Tab-separated table of C-alpha atoms in Angstrom:
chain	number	residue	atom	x	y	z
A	890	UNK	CA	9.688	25.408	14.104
A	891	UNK	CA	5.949	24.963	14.976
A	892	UNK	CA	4.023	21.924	12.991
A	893	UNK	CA	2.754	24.271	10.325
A	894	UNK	CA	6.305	25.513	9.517
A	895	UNK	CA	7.200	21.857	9.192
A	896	UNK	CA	4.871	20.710	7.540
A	897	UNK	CA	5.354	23.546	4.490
A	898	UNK	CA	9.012	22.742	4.732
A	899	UNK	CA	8.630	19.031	4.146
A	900	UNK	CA	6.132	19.693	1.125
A	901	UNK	CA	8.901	21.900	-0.325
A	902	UNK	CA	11.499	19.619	-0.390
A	903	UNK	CA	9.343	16.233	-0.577
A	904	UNK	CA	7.995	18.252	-4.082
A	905	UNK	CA	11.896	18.752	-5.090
A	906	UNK	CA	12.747	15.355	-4.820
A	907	UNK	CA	9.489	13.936	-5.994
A	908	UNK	CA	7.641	16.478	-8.750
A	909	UNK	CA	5.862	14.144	-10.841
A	910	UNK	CA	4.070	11.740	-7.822
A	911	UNK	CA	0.628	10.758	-8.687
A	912	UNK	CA	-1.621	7.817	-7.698
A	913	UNK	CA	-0.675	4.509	-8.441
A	914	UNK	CA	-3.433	2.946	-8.810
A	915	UNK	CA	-4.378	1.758	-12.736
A	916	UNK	CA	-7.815	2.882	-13.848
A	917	UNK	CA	-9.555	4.499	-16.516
A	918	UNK	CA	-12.910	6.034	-14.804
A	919	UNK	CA	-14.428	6.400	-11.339
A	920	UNK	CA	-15.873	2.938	-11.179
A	921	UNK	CA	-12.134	1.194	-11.791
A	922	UNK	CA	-11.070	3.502	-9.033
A	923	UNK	CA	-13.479	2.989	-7.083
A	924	UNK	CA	-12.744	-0.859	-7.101
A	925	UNK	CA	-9.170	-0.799	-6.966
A	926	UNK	CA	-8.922	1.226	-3.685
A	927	UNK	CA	-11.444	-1.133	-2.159
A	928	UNK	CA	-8.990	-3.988	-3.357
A	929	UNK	CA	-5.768	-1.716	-2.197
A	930	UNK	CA	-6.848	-1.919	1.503
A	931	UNK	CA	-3.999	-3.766	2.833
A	932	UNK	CA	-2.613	-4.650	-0.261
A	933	UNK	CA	-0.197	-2.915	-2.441
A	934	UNK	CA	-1.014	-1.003	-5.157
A	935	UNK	CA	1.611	-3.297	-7.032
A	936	UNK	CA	-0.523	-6.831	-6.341
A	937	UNK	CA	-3.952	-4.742	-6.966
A	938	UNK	CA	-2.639	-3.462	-10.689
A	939	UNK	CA	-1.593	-7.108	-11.699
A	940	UNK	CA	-5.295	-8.179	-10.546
A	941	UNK	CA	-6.959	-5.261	-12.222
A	942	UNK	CA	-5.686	-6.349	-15.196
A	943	UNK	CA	-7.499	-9.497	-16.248
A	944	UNK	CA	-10.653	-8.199	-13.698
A	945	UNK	CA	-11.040	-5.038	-15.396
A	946	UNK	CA	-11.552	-6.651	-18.724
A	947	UNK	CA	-13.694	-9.411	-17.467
A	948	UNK	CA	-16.267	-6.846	-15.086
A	949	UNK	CA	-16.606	-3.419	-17.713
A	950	UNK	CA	-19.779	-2.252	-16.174
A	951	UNK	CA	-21.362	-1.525	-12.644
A	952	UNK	CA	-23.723	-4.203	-13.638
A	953	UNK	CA	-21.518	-7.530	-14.122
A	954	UNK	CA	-20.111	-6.409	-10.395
A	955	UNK	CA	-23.891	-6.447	-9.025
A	956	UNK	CA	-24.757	-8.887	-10.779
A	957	UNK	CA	-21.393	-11.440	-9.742
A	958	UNK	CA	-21.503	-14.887	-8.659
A	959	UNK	CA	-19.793	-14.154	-5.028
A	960	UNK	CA	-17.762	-17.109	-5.120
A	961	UNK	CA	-16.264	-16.477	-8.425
A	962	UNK	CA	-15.490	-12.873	-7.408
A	963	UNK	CA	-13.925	-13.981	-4.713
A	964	UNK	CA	-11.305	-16.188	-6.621
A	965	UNK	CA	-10.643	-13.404	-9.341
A	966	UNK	CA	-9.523	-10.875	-6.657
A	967	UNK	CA	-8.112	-13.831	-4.051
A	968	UNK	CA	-4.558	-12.598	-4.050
A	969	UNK	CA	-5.673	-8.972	-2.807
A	970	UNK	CA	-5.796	-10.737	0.335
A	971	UNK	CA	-9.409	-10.444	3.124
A	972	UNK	CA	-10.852	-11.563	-0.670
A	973	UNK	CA	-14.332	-12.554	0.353
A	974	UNK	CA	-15.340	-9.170	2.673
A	975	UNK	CA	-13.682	-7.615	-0.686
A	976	UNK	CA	-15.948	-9.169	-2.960
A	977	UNK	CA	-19.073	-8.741	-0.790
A	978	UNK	CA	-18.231	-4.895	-0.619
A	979	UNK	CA	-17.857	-4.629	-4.220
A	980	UNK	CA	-20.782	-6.272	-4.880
A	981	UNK	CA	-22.992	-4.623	-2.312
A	982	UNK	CA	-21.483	-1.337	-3.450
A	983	UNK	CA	-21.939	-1.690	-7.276
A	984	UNK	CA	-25.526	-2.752	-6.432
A	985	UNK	CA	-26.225	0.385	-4.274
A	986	UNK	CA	-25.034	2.867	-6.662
A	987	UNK	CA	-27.589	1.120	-8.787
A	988	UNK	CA	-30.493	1.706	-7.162
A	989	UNK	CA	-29.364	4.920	-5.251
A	990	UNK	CA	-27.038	7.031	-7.511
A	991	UNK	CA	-28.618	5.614	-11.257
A	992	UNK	CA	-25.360	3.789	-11.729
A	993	UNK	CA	-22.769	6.753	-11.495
A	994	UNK	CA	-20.262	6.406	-8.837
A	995	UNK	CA	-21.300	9.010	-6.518
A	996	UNK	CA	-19.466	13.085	-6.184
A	997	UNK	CA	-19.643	13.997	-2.798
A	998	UNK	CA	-17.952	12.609	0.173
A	999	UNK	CA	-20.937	11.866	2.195
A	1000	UNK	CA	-22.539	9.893	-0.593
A	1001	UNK	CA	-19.523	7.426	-0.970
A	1002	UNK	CA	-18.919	6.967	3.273
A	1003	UNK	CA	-22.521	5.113	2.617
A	1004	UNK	CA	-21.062	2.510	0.598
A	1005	UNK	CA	-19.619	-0.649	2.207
A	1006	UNK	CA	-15.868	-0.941	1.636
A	1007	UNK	CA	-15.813	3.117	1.601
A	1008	UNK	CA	-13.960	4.936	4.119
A	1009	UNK	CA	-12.720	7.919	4.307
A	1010	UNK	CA	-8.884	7.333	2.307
A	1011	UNK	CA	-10.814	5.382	-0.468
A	1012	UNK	CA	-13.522	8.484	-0.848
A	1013	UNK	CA	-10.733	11.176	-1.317
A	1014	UNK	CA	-8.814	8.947	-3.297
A	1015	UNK	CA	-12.018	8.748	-5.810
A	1016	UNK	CA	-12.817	11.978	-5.100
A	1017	UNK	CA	-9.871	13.645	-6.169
A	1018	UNK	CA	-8.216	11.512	-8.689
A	1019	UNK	CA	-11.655	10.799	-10.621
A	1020	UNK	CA	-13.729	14.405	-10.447
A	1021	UNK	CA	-11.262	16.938	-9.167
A	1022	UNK	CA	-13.014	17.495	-5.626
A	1023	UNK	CA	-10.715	17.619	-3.150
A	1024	UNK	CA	-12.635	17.033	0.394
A	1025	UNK	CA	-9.927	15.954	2.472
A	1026	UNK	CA	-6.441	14.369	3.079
A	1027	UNK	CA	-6.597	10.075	2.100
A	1028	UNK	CA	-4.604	9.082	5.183
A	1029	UNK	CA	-3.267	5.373	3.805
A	1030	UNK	CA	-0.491	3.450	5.874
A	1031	UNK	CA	2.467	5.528	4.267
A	1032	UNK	CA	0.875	8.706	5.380
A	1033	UNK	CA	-0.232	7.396	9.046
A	1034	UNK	CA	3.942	6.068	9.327
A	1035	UNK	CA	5.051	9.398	7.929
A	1036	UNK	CA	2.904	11.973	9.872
A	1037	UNK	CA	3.627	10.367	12.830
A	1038	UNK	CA	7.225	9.732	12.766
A	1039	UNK	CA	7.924	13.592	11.592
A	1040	UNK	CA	6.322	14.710	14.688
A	1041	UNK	CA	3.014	16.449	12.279
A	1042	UNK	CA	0.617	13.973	14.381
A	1043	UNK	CA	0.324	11.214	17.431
A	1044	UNK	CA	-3.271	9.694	16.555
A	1045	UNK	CA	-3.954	7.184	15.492
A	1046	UNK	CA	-7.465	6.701	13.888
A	1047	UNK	CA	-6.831	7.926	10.384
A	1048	UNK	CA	-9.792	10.293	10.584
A	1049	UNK	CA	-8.220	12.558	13.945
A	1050	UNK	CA	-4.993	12.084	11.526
A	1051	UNK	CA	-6.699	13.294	8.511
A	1052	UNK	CA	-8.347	16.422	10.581
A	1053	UNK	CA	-4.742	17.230	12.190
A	1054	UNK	CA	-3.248	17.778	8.658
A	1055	UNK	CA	-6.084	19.455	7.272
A	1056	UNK	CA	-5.376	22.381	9.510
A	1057	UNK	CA	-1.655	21.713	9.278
A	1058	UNK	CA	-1.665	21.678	5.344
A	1059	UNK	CA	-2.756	23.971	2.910
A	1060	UNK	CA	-5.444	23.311	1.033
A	1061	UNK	CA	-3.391	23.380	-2.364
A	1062	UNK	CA	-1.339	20.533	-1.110
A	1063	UNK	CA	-3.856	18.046	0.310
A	1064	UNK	CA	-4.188	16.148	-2.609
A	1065	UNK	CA	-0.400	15.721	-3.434
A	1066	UNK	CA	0.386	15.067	-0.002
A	1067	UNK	CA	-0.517	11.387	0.353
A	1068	UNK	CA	1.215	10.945	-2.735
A	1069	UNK	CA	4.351	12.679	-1.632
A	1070	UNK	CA	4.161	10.513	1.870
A	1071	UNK	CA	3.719	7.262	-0.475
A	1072	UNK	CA	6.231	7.628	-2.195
A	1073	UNK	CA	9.141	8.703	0.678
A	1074	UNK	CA	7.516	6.113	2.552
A	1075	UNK	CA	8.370	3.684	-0.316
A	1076	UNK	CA	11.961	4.642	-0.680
A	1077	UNK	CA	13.503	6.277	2.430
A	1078	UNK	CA	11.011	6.254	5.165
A	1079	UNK	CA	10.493	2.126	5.315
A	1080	UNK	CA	8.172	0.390	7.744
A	1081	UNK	CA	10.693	-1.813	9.700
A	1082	UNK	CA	13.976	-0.473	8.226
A	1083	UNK	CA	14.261	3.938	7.422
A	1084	UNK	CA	17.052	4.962	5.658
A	1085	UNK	CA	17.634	7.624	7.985
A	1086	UNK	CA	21.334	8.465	6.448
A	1087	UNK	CA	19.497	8.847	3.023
A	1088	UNK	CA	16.315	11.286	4.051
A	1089	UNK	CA	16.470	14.632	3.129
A	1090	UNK	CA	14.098	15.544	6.038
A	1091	UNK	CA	16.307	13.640	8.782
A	1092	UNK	CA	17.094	17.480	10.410
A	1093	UNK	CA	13.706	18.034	11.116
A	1094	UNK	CA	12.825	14.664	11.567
A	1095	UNK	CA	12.527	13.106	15.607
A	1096	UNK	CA	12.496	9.750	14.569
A	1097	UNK	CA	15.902	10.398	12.769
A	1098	UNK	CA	17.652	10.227	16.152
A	1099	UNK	CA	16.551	7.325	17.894
């Protein structure tokens, strides 16, 4: 089995035993989106919802980002963890698509790598989950563990990872793939502990065996 036959046969059954995955993330538009995958950067997506909470209701608009007292930013998103390069990015970022993009959190991927905080992951994640584009593959720590432990990939910057599955995955997928690594990652394929007994893709799996 070459790594394009494997990779179609763990999107098969990864889609059997997870149908319904989505992004985790709690938003209602681009800009929430935007914010909380600059706040998910190692974080979980569990800690970021509780702060998005009380943060979305106190910032509503681009403009009381741009416009935050620093320090007080800081505190509201302290538990997020690297708070104060977090708070500068969101700031700087809400007050660039201000002047640049007339205060619309910008389409295209290019546009959005120009935005402190903004890599590649947090782009597609934006990208696809708020306008439908899908440019790419967000390659997140579940999906960087996965890849590599299946055998799809052994980089590791998350861009040579990204453009590895890109030609390994069919376009149709590349959305629901990160969400289908997240969420094996989450329940059989653990940092320090895989269930190995419990993985449906332990057969085709190298990592299964040592």
């Amino acid at each position: 089995m070459n790594k394009k036959e494997k990779s179609q046969k763990i999107i098969s059954d990864l889609n059997n035993e997870y149908p319904k995955v989505s992004v985790t993330l709690d938003f209602v538009n681009p800009l929430e989106l935007l914010v909380a995958t600059i706040l998910a950067a190692q974080c979980t997506d569990a800690r970021v919802n509780i702060v998005t909470q009380d943060l979305f209701k106190k910032y509503k608009k681009i403009e009381d980002y741009a416009n935050a007292d620093l320090s007080e930013l800081e505190l509201d998103i302290r538990s997020t963890g690297f708070y104060r390069n977090k708070a500068k990015n969101i700031k700087n970022t809400c007050q660039i698509i201000l002047d640049k993009f007339d205060g619309v959190v910008p389409k295209t991927m290019e546009e959005l790598l120009t935005l402190p905080g903004v890599a590649r992951k947090t782009a597609n994640i934006v990208l696809s989950n708020s306008y439908g584009i899908i440019a790419g593959i967000a390659v997140d720590a579940h999906t960087k563990r996965l890849t590599q432990r299946l055998g799809l990939t052994d980089q590791q910057n998350p861009v040579k990872i990204e453009n590895e599955l890109m030609e390994l995955v069919p376009k149709e997928h590349w959305h629901k793939f990160t969400y289908l690594m997240v969420e094996h990652g989450r329940k059989i394929c653990q940092a320090k502990k895989p269930l190995h007994d419990e993985c449906i893709l332990k057969e085709i799996c190298p990592s299964s065996t040592l």
